[in-house]
Coordinates of C-alpha atoms and ligand atoms in Angstrom, one line a residue:
Chain A
M1 CA 0.0 0.0 0.0
A2 CA 1.3 3.4 -0.8
R3 CA 1.9 5.8 2.0
K4 CA -0.5 8.7 1.9
P5 CA 0.2 12.2 3.2
R6 CA -2.7 12.4 5.7
D7 CA -1.2 14.4 8.4
N8 CA -3.5 17.4 8.0
E9 CA -4.1 17.1 11.8
H10 CA -0.5 17.4 12.4
T11 CA 1.0 20.8 12.9
C12 CA 4.8 20.7 12.7
P13 CA 6.1 22.2 15.9
H14 CA 9.7 22.4 14.7
G15 CA 11.2 25.4 13.0
V16 CA 12.5 25.0 9.5
S17 CA 15.3 22.4 9.7
R18 CA 17.7 22.0 6.9
R19 CA 16.3 18.6 6.1
G20 CA 12.7 19.8 6.3
F21 CA 13.5 22.7 4.1
L22 CA 15.2 20.6 1.4
G23 CA 12.3 18.1 1.7
S24 CA 9.7 20.7 1.0
L25 CA 11.8 22.2 -1.8
G26 CA 12.0 18.7 -3.4
A27 CA 8.2 18.2 -3.2
G28 CA 7.5 21.6 -4.6
A29 CA 9.8 21.0 -7.5
V30 CA 8.1 17.7 -8.3
A31 CA 4.6 19.2 -8.1
A32 CA 5.7 22.1 -10.3
A33 CA 7.2 19.7 -12.9
T34 CA 4.2 17.4 -13.1
L35 CA 1.3 19.6 -12.7
G36 CA 2.7 22.7 -14.2
R37 CA 0.7 24.8 -11.7
P38 CA 2.6 25.4 -8.5
G39 CA 0.4 25.6 -5.4
E40 CA -2.2 23.2 -6.7
T41 CA -2.7 20.4 -4.2
A42 CA -2.4 16.7 -5.2
P43 CA -5.7 15.0 -6.2
P44 CA -7.4 13.3 -3.2
E45 CA -6.5 9.7 -2.8
V46 CA -8.9 6.8 -2.5
A47 CA -9.9 6.3 1.1
D48 CA -8.1 3.4 2.8
A49 CA -10.0 0.5 4.2
V50 CA -8.1 1.0 7.5
E51 CA -9.3 3.7 9.8
P52 CA -6.5 5.9 11.0
S53 CA -6.7 6.8 14.7
K54 CA -6.3 10.2 16.2
V55 CA -3.6 9.9 18.7
T56 CA -1.5 12.2 20.9
L57 CA 2.1 11.2 21.1
L58 CA 4.4 12.8 23.6
V59 CA 7.8 13.0 21.9
N60 CA 10.8 14.9 23.3
G61 CA 8.5 16.8 25.7
R62 CA 6.1 18.0 23.0
R63 CA 2.6 16.8 22.3
H64 CA 1.8 15.9 18.7
R65 CA -1.8 15.3 17.7
L66 CA -1.8 13.2 14.5
L67 CA -3.6 10.6 12.5
V68 CA -1.9 7.2 12.8
E69 CA -2.6 4.1 10.8
P70 CA -2.6 0.8 12.9
R71 CA 0.1 -0.7 10.6
W72 CA 2.6 2.1 11.2
T73 CA 5.6 1.5 13.4
L74 CA 6.8 4.2 15.8
L75 CA 9.9 4.4 13.7
H76 CA 7.8 5.2 10.6
V77 CA 5.8 7.9 12.4
L78 CA 8.9 9.5 14.0
R79 CA 10.7 9.7 10.7
E80 CA 8.0 10.2 8.1
R81 CA 5.3 12.1 10.1
L82 CA 7.3 14.0 12.6
G83 CA 10.4 14.6 10.6
L84 CA 12.6 13.2 13.4
T85 CA 15.0 11.3 11.2
G86 CA 17.7 10.8 13.8
S87 CA 16.2 7.3 14.6
K88 CA 17.5 5.0 11.8
P89 CA 16.0 2.0 10.1
G90 CA 18.4 -0.8 9.9
C91 CA 17.3 -4.5 10.1
E92 CA 13.7 -3.6 11.0
R93 CA 13.5 -6.8 13.0
G94 CA 14.8 -6.0 16.4
E95 CA 18.4 -7.1 15.9
C96 CA 20.6 -4.1 15.2
G97 CA 19.4 -1.2 17.4
A98 CA 19.7 1.6 14.8
C99 CA 16.1 2.6 15.7
T100 CA 16.6 2.7 19.5
V101 CA 14.6 5.4 21.3
L102 CA 13.6 5.7 24.9
I103 CA 10.1 4.9 26.0
D104 CA 9.5 6.1 29.6
G105 CA 13.3 6.2 29.9
V106 CA 13.9 2.6 28.8
P107 CA 15.6 1.7 25.5
R108 CA 13.1 0.4 22.9
Y109 CA 13.4 -0.6 19.3
A110 CA 11.1 1.7 17.4
C111 CA 10.9 -0.8 14.6
L112 CA 9.3 -3.4 16.8
T113 CA 6.8 -0.9 18.3
L114 CA 3.6 0.1 16.8
A115 CA 3.0 3.9 16.9
L116 CA -0.4 3.3 18.6
E117 CA 1.4 1.4 21.4
A118 CA 3.4 4.5 22.2
E119 CA 0.3 6.6 23.1
G120 CA 0.3 7.5 26.8
H121 CA 4.1 7.0 27.1
E122 CA 7.0 9.4 27.0
V123 CA 9.1 9.0 23.8
T124 CA 12.6 10.4 23.6
T125 CA 14.6 10.4 20.4
I126 CA 18.2 11.5 19.7
E127 CA 16.8 14.9 18.9
G128 CA 15.4 15.1 22.4
L129 CA 18.9 14.8 24.0
M130 CA 19.9 18.2 22.6
R131 CA 20.2 21.1 25.0
G132 CA 19.0 23.8 22.7
E133 CA 21.6 24.1 20.1
E134 CA 24.2 22.2 22.2
L135 CA 24.8 18.5 22.3
G136 CA 23.7 16.7 25.5
P137 CA 26.3 15.0 27.7
T138 CA 26.0 11.6 26.2
Q139 CA 26.1 13.0 22.7
Q140 CA 29.2 15.0 23.6
A141 CA 30.9 12.0 25.0
F142 CA 30.4 10.1 21.7
A143 CA 31.9 13.0 19.7
A144 CA 34.8 13.4 22.1
E145 CA 35.7 9.7 22.0
D146 CA 35.3 9.5 18.2
A147 CA 32.9 6.7 18.9
F148 CA 31.8 6.2 15.3
Q149 CA 33.0 6.1 11.7
C150 CA 30.1 6.3 9.2
G151 CA 27.7 7.3 12.1
Y152 CA 24.7 5.3 11.0
C153 CA 24.4 3.3 14.2
T154 CA 25.3 6.3 16.4
P155 CA 21.9 7.7 17.2
G156 CA 20.8 4.3 18.3
Q157 CA 24.0 3.7 20.3
I158 CA 23.6 7.0 22.0
M159 CA 20.0 6.3 23.0
A160 CA 21.0 2.9 24.3
A161 CA 23.8 4.5 26.3
E162 CA 21.4 7.1 27.6
G163 CA 18.9 4.5 28.7
L164 CA 21.7 2.4 30.3
L165 CA 23.0 5.4 32.2
R166 CA 19.5 6.3 33.4
A167 CA 19.1 2.8 34.8
K168 CA 22.7 2.4 36.0
P169 CA 24.5 5.7 36.5
A170 CA 27.9 4.1 37.2
P171 CA 28.1 0.9 35.1
T172 CA 31.2 -1.3 35.0
V173 CA 32.8 -2.1 31.6
A174 CA 31.1 -5.5 31.6
E175 CA 27.8 -3.8 32.3
I176 CA 28.4 -1.4 29.5
R177 CA 29.1 -4.2 27.1
L178 CA 26.0 -6.1 28.1
G179 CA 23.8 -3.0 28.2
M180 CA 25.0 -2.0 24.7
S181 CA 24.9 -5.5 23.2
G182 CA 21.6 -4.8 21.4
N183 CA 23.3 -2.2 19.2
L184 CA 25.4 -3.3 16.3
C185 CA 28.1 -1.2 14.6
R186 CA 29.2 -2.3 11.2
C187 CA 32.2 0.0 11.3
G188 CA 33.3 -1.8 14.5
A189 CA 33.7 1.3 16.6
Y190 CA 33.0 -0.8 19.8
P191 CA 36.1 0.1 21.8
H192 CA 35.4 3.8 21.4
I193 CA 31.7 3.3 22.1
V194 CA 32.6 1.7 25.4
K195 CA 34.9 4.6 26.2
A196 CA 32.3 7.1 25.2
V197 CA 29.7 5.5 27.6
R198 CA 32.3 5.6 30.4
R199 CA 32.9 9.3 29.6
A200 CA 29.2 10.0 29.5
A201 CA 28.8 8.4 32.9
E202 CA 31.6 10.6 34.3
A203 CA 30.1 13.7 32.7
R204 CA 26.6 13.0 34.1
K205 CA 28.1 12.4 37.5
G206 CA 29.6 15.8 37.4
G207 CA 26.1 17.3 37.1
G208 CA 25.6 16.7 33.4
R209 CA 22.2 15.5 34.3
Chain B
M1 CA 8.3 -0.8 7.1
D2 CA 4.6 -1.4 7.8
V3 CA 3.1 -4.2 9.8
P4 CA 0.2 -5.6 7.9
V5 CA -2.6 -5.2 10.5
Q6 CA -5.8 -3.2 10.3
R7 CA -6.7 -2.6 13.9
V8 CA -5.1 -2.3 17.2
V9 CA -7.3 -2.5 20.3
R10 CA -6.2 -1.8 23.8
P11 CA -8.4 -3.4 26.4
R12 CA -8.1 -2.4 30.1
T13 CA -9.2 -5.6 31.7
L14 CA -8.7 -9.4 31.1
D15 CA -12.4 -9.8 30.5
E16 CA -12.5 -7.1 27.9
A17 CA -9.5 -8.6 26.2
L18 CA -11.2 -12.1 26.1
V19 CA -14.3 -10.6 24.6
M20 CA -12.4 -8.7 22.0
L21 CA -10.5 -11.8 21.0
A22 CA -13.7 -13.8 20.8
E23 CA -15.6 -11.1 18.8
Q24 CA -13.0 -9.8 16.4
P25 CA -12.3 -12.1 13.5
R26 CA -8.6 -12.9 12.8
S27 CA -7.5 -11.3 16.0
R28 CA -4.4 -12.1 18.0
P29 CA -2.9 -10.9 21.3
I30 CA 0.3 -8.9 21.3
A31 CA 2.5 -8.5 24.3
G32 CA 6.1 -7.3 23.8
G33 CA 5.8 -7.8 20.1
T34 CA 9.4 -9.1 19.9
D35 CA 8.3 -12.3 18.1
L36 CA 5.0 -11.1 16.6
M37 CA 6.1 -7.9 14.9
V38 CA 8.8 -9.8 13.0
Q39 CA 6.5 -12.7 12.1
L40 CA 3.7 -10.4 10.9
R41 CA 6.2 -8.6 8.6
D42 CA 7.6 -11.9 7.3
G43 CA 4.1 -13.3 6.8
R44 CA 4.8 -16.2 9.1
R45 CA 1.8 -15.2 11.2
S46 CA -1.1 -12.9 10.2
A47 CA -3.8 -10.9 12.0
D48 CA -6.4 -8.2 11.2
T49 CA -6.7 -7.1 14.7
L50 CA -4.0 -6.9 17.4
V51 CA -5.3 -7.0 21.0
D52 CA -2.6 -5.2 23.0
L53 CA -2.2 -6.8 26.4
D54 CA -0.1 -4.0 27.8
G55 CA -3.0 -2.4 29.8
L56 CA -4.1 -5.6 31.5
D57 CA -1.9 -5.6 34.6
L58 CA -0.7 -9.1 34.0
A59 CA 2.9 -8.4 35.0
G60 CA 4.5 -9.3 38.3
V61 CA 6.0 -12.0 40.5
H62 CA 3.7 -13.0 43.3
E63 CA 4.2 -15.4 46.2
V64 CA 1.4 -17.9 46.5
D65 CA 0.8 -20.8 48.9
L66 CA 2.5 -23.4 46.7
G67 CA 5.3 -21.3 45.4
V68 CA 5.3 -18.4 43.1
E69 CA 3.1 -17.1 40.3
I70 CA 4.7 -15.1 37.4
G71 CA 2.2 -13.0 35.4
A72 CA 2.2 -13.6 31.7
A73 CA 3.2 -10.0 30.9
T74 CA 6.2 -10.0 33.2
T75 CA 9.3 -9.1 31.2
M76 CA 12.5 -11.1 31.0
D77 CA 14.3 -8.1 32.5
A78 CA 12.0 -8.1 35.5
I79 CA 12.4 -11.9 35.9
A80 CA 16.2 -11.7 35.6
R81 CA 16.4 -9.1 38.3
H82 CA 13.8 -10.5 40.7
P83 CA 15.5 -11.5 44.0
L84 CA 13.2 -14.4 44.8
V85 CA 13.5 -15.8 41.3
R86 CA 17.2 -15.5 41.3
R87 CA 17.5 -17.3 44.6
R88 CA 15.0 -20.1 44.1
W89 CA 14.8 -20.6 40.3
P90 CA 18.3 -19.4 39.2
A91 CA 18.1 -21.2 35.9
L92 CA 15.0 -19.2 35.0
A93 CA 16.7 -15.9 36.0
E94 CA 19.8 -16.8 34.0
A95 CA 17.7 -17.8 30.9
A96 CA 15.8 -14.6 31.1
A97 CA 19.0 -12.6 31.2
L98 CA 20.1 -14.4 27.9
V99 CA 17.0 -13.6 25.9
G100 CA 18.1 -11.3 23.1
A101 CA 19.8 -8.2 24.4
W102 CA 18.7 -5.7 27.0
P103 CA 16.1 -3.8 24.9
I104 CA 14.6 -7.1 23.9
Q105 CA 14.6 -8.2 27.6
C106 CA 12.8 -5.0 28.6
R107 CA 9.9 -6.0 26.2
A108 CA 9.9 -9.8 25.8
T109 CA 7.3 -11.3 28.1
L110 CA 7.2 -14.8 29.7
G111 CA 3.7 -15.3 28.2
G112 CA 4.9 -14.4 24.7
N113 CA 7.9 -16.7 25.0
L114 CA 5.5 -19.6 25.8
A115 CA 2.7 -18.8 23.4
N116 CA 5.1 -18.3 20.5
A117 CA 6.0 -22.0 21.1
S118 CA 9.5 -21.9 19.6
P119 CA 11.4 -25.2 20.3
A120 CA 14.2 -22.8 21.2
A121 CA 12.3 -20.6 23.7
D122 CA 14.8 -20.0 26.4
A123 CA 12.4 -19.7 29.4
V124 CA 11.0 -23.1 28.8
P125 CA 13.7 -25.6 29.9
P126 CA 14.1 -23.8 33.3
L127 CA 10.3 -23.9 33.7
L128 CA 10.2 -27.6 32.8
V129 CA 12.7 -28.5 35.4
A130 CA 10.7 -26.3 37.9
D131 CA 7.6 -28.4 37.1
A132 CA 5.7 -25.3 36.1
A133 CA 2.1 -25.1 35.2
V134 CA 0.4 -22.6 32.9
R135 CA -2.8 -20.7 33.9
L136 CA -5.0 -20.0 30.9
A137 CA -8.2 -17.9 30.7
S138 CA -10.9 -18.0 28.1
P139 CA -14.5 -16.6 28.0
S140 CA -15.7 -19.9 29.5
G141 CA -13.3 -19.7 32.5
E142 CA -9.8 -20.6 33.6
R143 CA -7.8 -23.8 33.5
T144 CA -4.4 -24.8 34.6
I145 CA -2.3 -27.3 32.7
A146 CA 1.2 -28.7 33.2
L147 CA 3.8 -26.9 31.0
E148 CA 4.9 -30.3 29.8
R149 CA 1.5 -30.8 28.1
F150 CA 1.3 -27.2 26.8
F151 CA 3.3 -27.5 23.5
R152 CA 2.1 -29.5 20.5
G153 CA 4.8 -28.7 18.0
P154 CA 6.8 -25.8 16.6
G155 CA 4.6 -22.8 16.9
T156 CA 1.6 -24.6 18.2
T157 CA 0.1 -25.1 21.7
V158 CA -3.0 -26.6 23.3
M159 CA -4.4 -23.1 23.7
A160 CA -7.8 -22.7 22.0
P161 CA -8.3 -19.6 19.7
G162 CA -8.9 -16.6 21.9
E163 CA -7.5 -18.2 25.0
L164 CA -4.9 -16.3 27.0
I165 CA -2.0 -17.2 29.2
V166 CA -2.6 -15.4 32.5
A167 CA 0.3 -16.6 34.6
V168 CA 2.9 -19.4 35.1
L169 CA 2.9 -21.2 38.4
L170 CA 6.2 -22.5 39.9
P171 CA 5.8 -24.9 42.8
A172 CA 8.3 -24.4 45.7
P173 CA 11.5 -26.2 44.8
S174 CA 12.6 -29.2 46.9
A175 CA 14.7 -28.6 50.0
G176 CA 18.4 -29.5 50.4
R177 CA 21.5 -28.4 48.5
V178 CA 20.2 -27.7 45.1
V179 CA 22.3 -27.1 42.0
E180 CA 20.5 -25.5 39.2
R181 CA 21.9 -24.2 35.9
F182 CA 20.9 -22.9 32.5
V183 CA 23.3 -23.1 29.7
K184 CA 23.0 -22.4 26.0
V185 CA 25.1 -22.4 22.9
G186 CA 24.9 -20.1 19.9
P187 CA 27.3 -18.0 17.8
R188 CA 27.1 -15.1 20.2
R189 CA 25.9 -14.6 23.7
E190 CA 23.3 -11.9 22.9
Q191 CA 20.6 -11.3 20.3
I192 CA 20.6 -14.9 19.0
I193 CA 18.3 -17.8 19.2
S194 CA 19.7 -20.8 21.0
M195 CA 21.2 -23.6 18.9
V196 CA 20.8 -25.8 22.0
S197 CA 19.8 -24.9 25.5
L198 CA 19.7 -27.0 28.7
A199 CA 18.4 -26.5 32.2
G200 CA 19.2 -28.9 35.0
R201 CA 18.5 -29.1 38.6
A202 CA 19.4 -31.7 41.2
V203 CA 19.5 -32.1 45.0
V204 CA 23.1 -33.0 45.9
S205 CA 23.3 -35.1 49.1
A206 CA 26.2 -35.0 51.6
D207 CA 27.7 -38.1 50.0
G208 CA 27.7 -36.4 46.6
T209 CA 24.8 -38.5 45.1
L210 CA 22.1 -36.7 43.0
H211 CA 18.4 -36.8 43.7
D212 CA 15.3 -35.4 42.2
V213 CA 17.3 -34.8 39.0
R214 CA 15.6 -32.9 36.3
V215 CA 17.0 -32.0 32.9
A216 CA 15.2 -30.2 30.1
L217 CA 16.5 -29.1 26.7
G218 CA 15.5 -26.6 24.0
A219 CA 16.0 -26.7 20.2
V220 CA 16.7 -30.5 20.1
A221 CA 13.1 -31.7 19.3
P222 CA 9.9 -30.2 17.9
I223 CA 9.1 -29.0 21.4
P224 CA 11.3 -28.4 24.4
V225 CA 11.7 -31.7 26.2
R226 CA 12.5 -33.3 29.6
A227 CA 15.4 -35.8 29.3
R228 CA 13.7 -38.6 31.2
R229 CA 16.2 -41.3 30.4
V230 CA 19.0 -39.1 31.6
E231 CA 17.1 -38.2 34.8
A232 CA 16.4 -41.8 35.6
H233 CA 20.1 -42.8 35.1
L234 CA 21.4 -40.0 37.3
E235 CA 19.0 -40.6 40.2
G236 CA 21.0 -41.7 43.2
R237 CA 24.3 -41.7 41.4
R238 CA 27.4 -39.6 41.9
P239 CA 28.3 -37.6 38.7
D240 CA 31.7 -39.2 38.2
A241 CA 33.3 -39.6 34.8
A242 CA 31.7 -43.0 34.1
T243 CA 28.2 -41.7 35.1
R244 CA 28.6 -38.6 33.0
R245 CA 29.7 -40.6 29.9
E246 CA 26.7 -42.9 30.3
A247 CA 24.3 -39.9 30.8
A248 CA 25.6 -38.3 27.6
A249 CA 25.0 -41.5 25.7
R250 CA 21.4 -41.9 27.1
L251 CA 20.7 -38.3 26.3
Q252 CA 20.9 -39.1 22.6
A253 CA 17.7 -41.2 22.9
D254 CA 15.9 -38.4 24.7
I255 CA 16.4 -35.9 21.9
A256 CA 15.5 -35.7 18.2
P257 CA 17.2 -32.7 16.7
I258 CA 16.9 -31.7 13.1
D259 CA 19.1 -29.9 10.6
D260 CA 18.1 -26.3 10.2
L261 CA 19.7 -23.0 9.2
R262 CA 21.0 -22.5 12.7
A263 CA 22.8 -25.8 13.2
P264 CA 22.9 -29.4 11.8
A265 CA 21.4 -32.2 13.9
A266 CA 24.8 -33.8 14.5
Y267 CA 26.2 -30.6 16.0
R268 CA 23.1 -30.3 18.2
R269 CA 23.7 -33.8 19.5
I270 CA 27.2 -33.1 20.5
A271 CA 26.4 -29.7 21.9
A272 CA 23.5 -31.2 24.0
A273 CA 26.0 -33.7 25.5
V274 CA 28.5 -30.9 26.3
L275 CA 25.8 -28.8 28.0
L276 CA 24.7 -31.8 30.0
D277 CA 28.3 -32.4 31.1
R278 CA 28.6 -28.7 32.2
F279 CA 25.6 -29.1 34.4
L280 CA 26.9 -32.3 35.9
E281 CA 30.3 -30.8 36.5
A282 CA 28.6 -28.1 38.5
C283 CA 26.9 -30.8 40.5
H284 CA 30.2 -32.6 41.1
G285 CA 32.0 -29.5 42.4
Ligands
FAD1 C1 16.7 -9.9 18.3 C2 15.8 -10.9 19.0 C3 16.5 -11.8 19.8 C4 15.8 -12.8 20.5 N1 16.4 -13.7 21.3 C5 15.8 -14.6 22.0 C6 16.5 -15.5 22.8 O1 17.7 -15.4 23.0 N2 15.7 -16.5 23.5 C7 14.4 -16.6 23.3 O2 13.8 -17.5 23.9 N3 13.7 -15.7 22.5 C8 14.3 -14.8 21.9 N4 13.7 -13.9 21.0 C9 12.2 -14.1 20.8 C10 11.3 -13.3 21.7 O3 11.9 -12.1 22.2 C11 10.7 -14.1 22.9 O4 10.1 -15.2 22.5 C12 9.8 -13.2 23.8 O5 9.6 -13.8 25.1 C13 8.4 -13.1 23.2 O6 7.6 -12.3 24.0 P1 6.7 -11.1 23.5 O7 6.1 -10.5 24.7 O8 7.6 -10.1 22.8 O9 5.7 -11.8 22.6 P2 4.9 -11.2 21.3 O10 5.7 -11.1 20.2 O11 4.0 -10.1 21.8 O12 3.9 -12.5 21.1 C14 4.4 -13.7 20.7 C15 3.2 -14.7 20.5 O13 2.6 -15.0 21.8 C16 1.2 -14.6 21.7 N5 1.0 -14.1 23.1 C17 1.7 -13.1 23.7 N6 1.2 -13.0 25.0 C18 0.2 -13.9 25.2 C19 -0.6 -14.3 26.3 N7 -0.5 -13.7 27.5 N8 -1.5 -15.3 26.0 C20 -1.6 -15.9 24.8 N9 -0.8 -15.6 23.8 C21 0.1 -14.6 23.9 C22 1.1 -13.6 20.6 O14 -0.2 -13.6 20.0 C23 2.2 -14.1 19.6 O15 1.6 -15.2 18.9 C24 14.3 -12.9 20.3 C25 13.7 -12.0 19.5 C26 14.4 -11.0 18.8 C27 13.7 -10.0 18.0
FES2 S1 16.0 -1.3 12.8 FE1 15.1 -1.6 14.7 S2 16.5 -3.0 15.6 FE2 17.3 -2.8 13.6
FES3 S1 29.7 3.9 13.0 FE1 29.2 3.0 11.1 S2 27.8 1.5 11.8 FE2 28.6 2.2 13.6

């Protein structure tokens, strides 16, 4: 089934991000090219058999009211409806951790979670760890330790680290390895990732959070 | 990627959930979703309506007269950390700590592990050696059946459509010096399904002989199995080298592994013998 833009309920609370800006530019260009009349809206699509539900999702401290189809995963809604593309699709079967977010502070694979299941819970994504324009302490620790190469797994790694440190503020190296074992890194940055988690634990102890 | 379902309903009570399962055609319960979400995408299971069990208050470990009752929605993480479970059913706690990785453990439920009925489900061998029973609920009432009679084959159980697992009952373990272990093999410790798993428990007498021996294995037969021949052979014996060799030989008649993508049957036979030996070594020590 094709994905339909049906988020008329959803008002984007974010400012214009670079990605969002480029995204709308692209869509505009396509519309202009195919319809020849910029500004005209796309023809209405045939109604889906599946009723979308009106839900309120609490993501990074903001309430989003939006229409969600039962078959959508939280990962899909975060990325495609809310424009929060920090959470990455990898295996989409609960094995790699690229999609890790926090739900009520606990790491959760967004690919194995239906968006509807997230209603009534507090969702935190990598974007939610920012302190305004500054990186949060766990993010800073990953940057400082060079805990990535390509960076694709990194948002998930950081969310797993954040969840681990919220549950265990002073983990041993063994506990870090175990706590982070649900996040794969194809670039093999593991030694630096472990160091970054240790650094983040230190930073948080010093009032980072 | 989408999950091909049309409706998700979120009942607040067990009765509501049972009614929804009975009334909605092609409905299926979902707990942690760690098995079901993947299977729905792969087309290995299908459903129009998912009945989300999250709001049902089925989680928790409760002491009861005869032992302990673990709610179906209790997560592996909660089981692995529970002090009473760790003390009295250490194999179960250890198995729970080896289900997937931590994010999986925070979601994967005991009820889901049983209902999914994988021959490799890690919680099952420890529950078999604990002589566990499963409490089921349906619109017509509740029933309790021995876990050993719960599975029918890979992916199938004795549950009727619309029936739910409510809890798992663990009778108090026998007194004395008990040795209990859970061991599994796979290419990696985390995130993988067991190639072979084994839970063992025995009461070790002062003279070193074993009593009330129970051994159960996963991924070596269409359903998780008790190794009855091994248990009978070990009863009253000391786990010396000769006894262990004989036990390993008898084990081969208790299991019926197959070749699959995770391991060839021949490998499983050897691995099962090695795991049994590790347990017996622990009893010897
Ligand atoms: C990466 C990964 C690694 C894994 N590693 C392991 C492992 O090492 N060992 C292991 O044993 N498993 C493993 N699993 C499988 C899975 O996590 C477990 O089987 C888990 O316990 C399933 O529980 P759940 O709550 O997620 O079940 P769900 O996926 O929600 O449900 C599974 C099935 O049970 C049914 N169901 C759920 N609850 C009930 C109930 N109360 N009554 C009746 N039916 C019910 C559902 O309808 C469904 O058919 C792994 C899975 C993944 C994705
Ligand atoms: S994309 Fe979710 S775990 Fe791999
Ligand atoms: S940094 Fe490339 S996958 Fe981890």
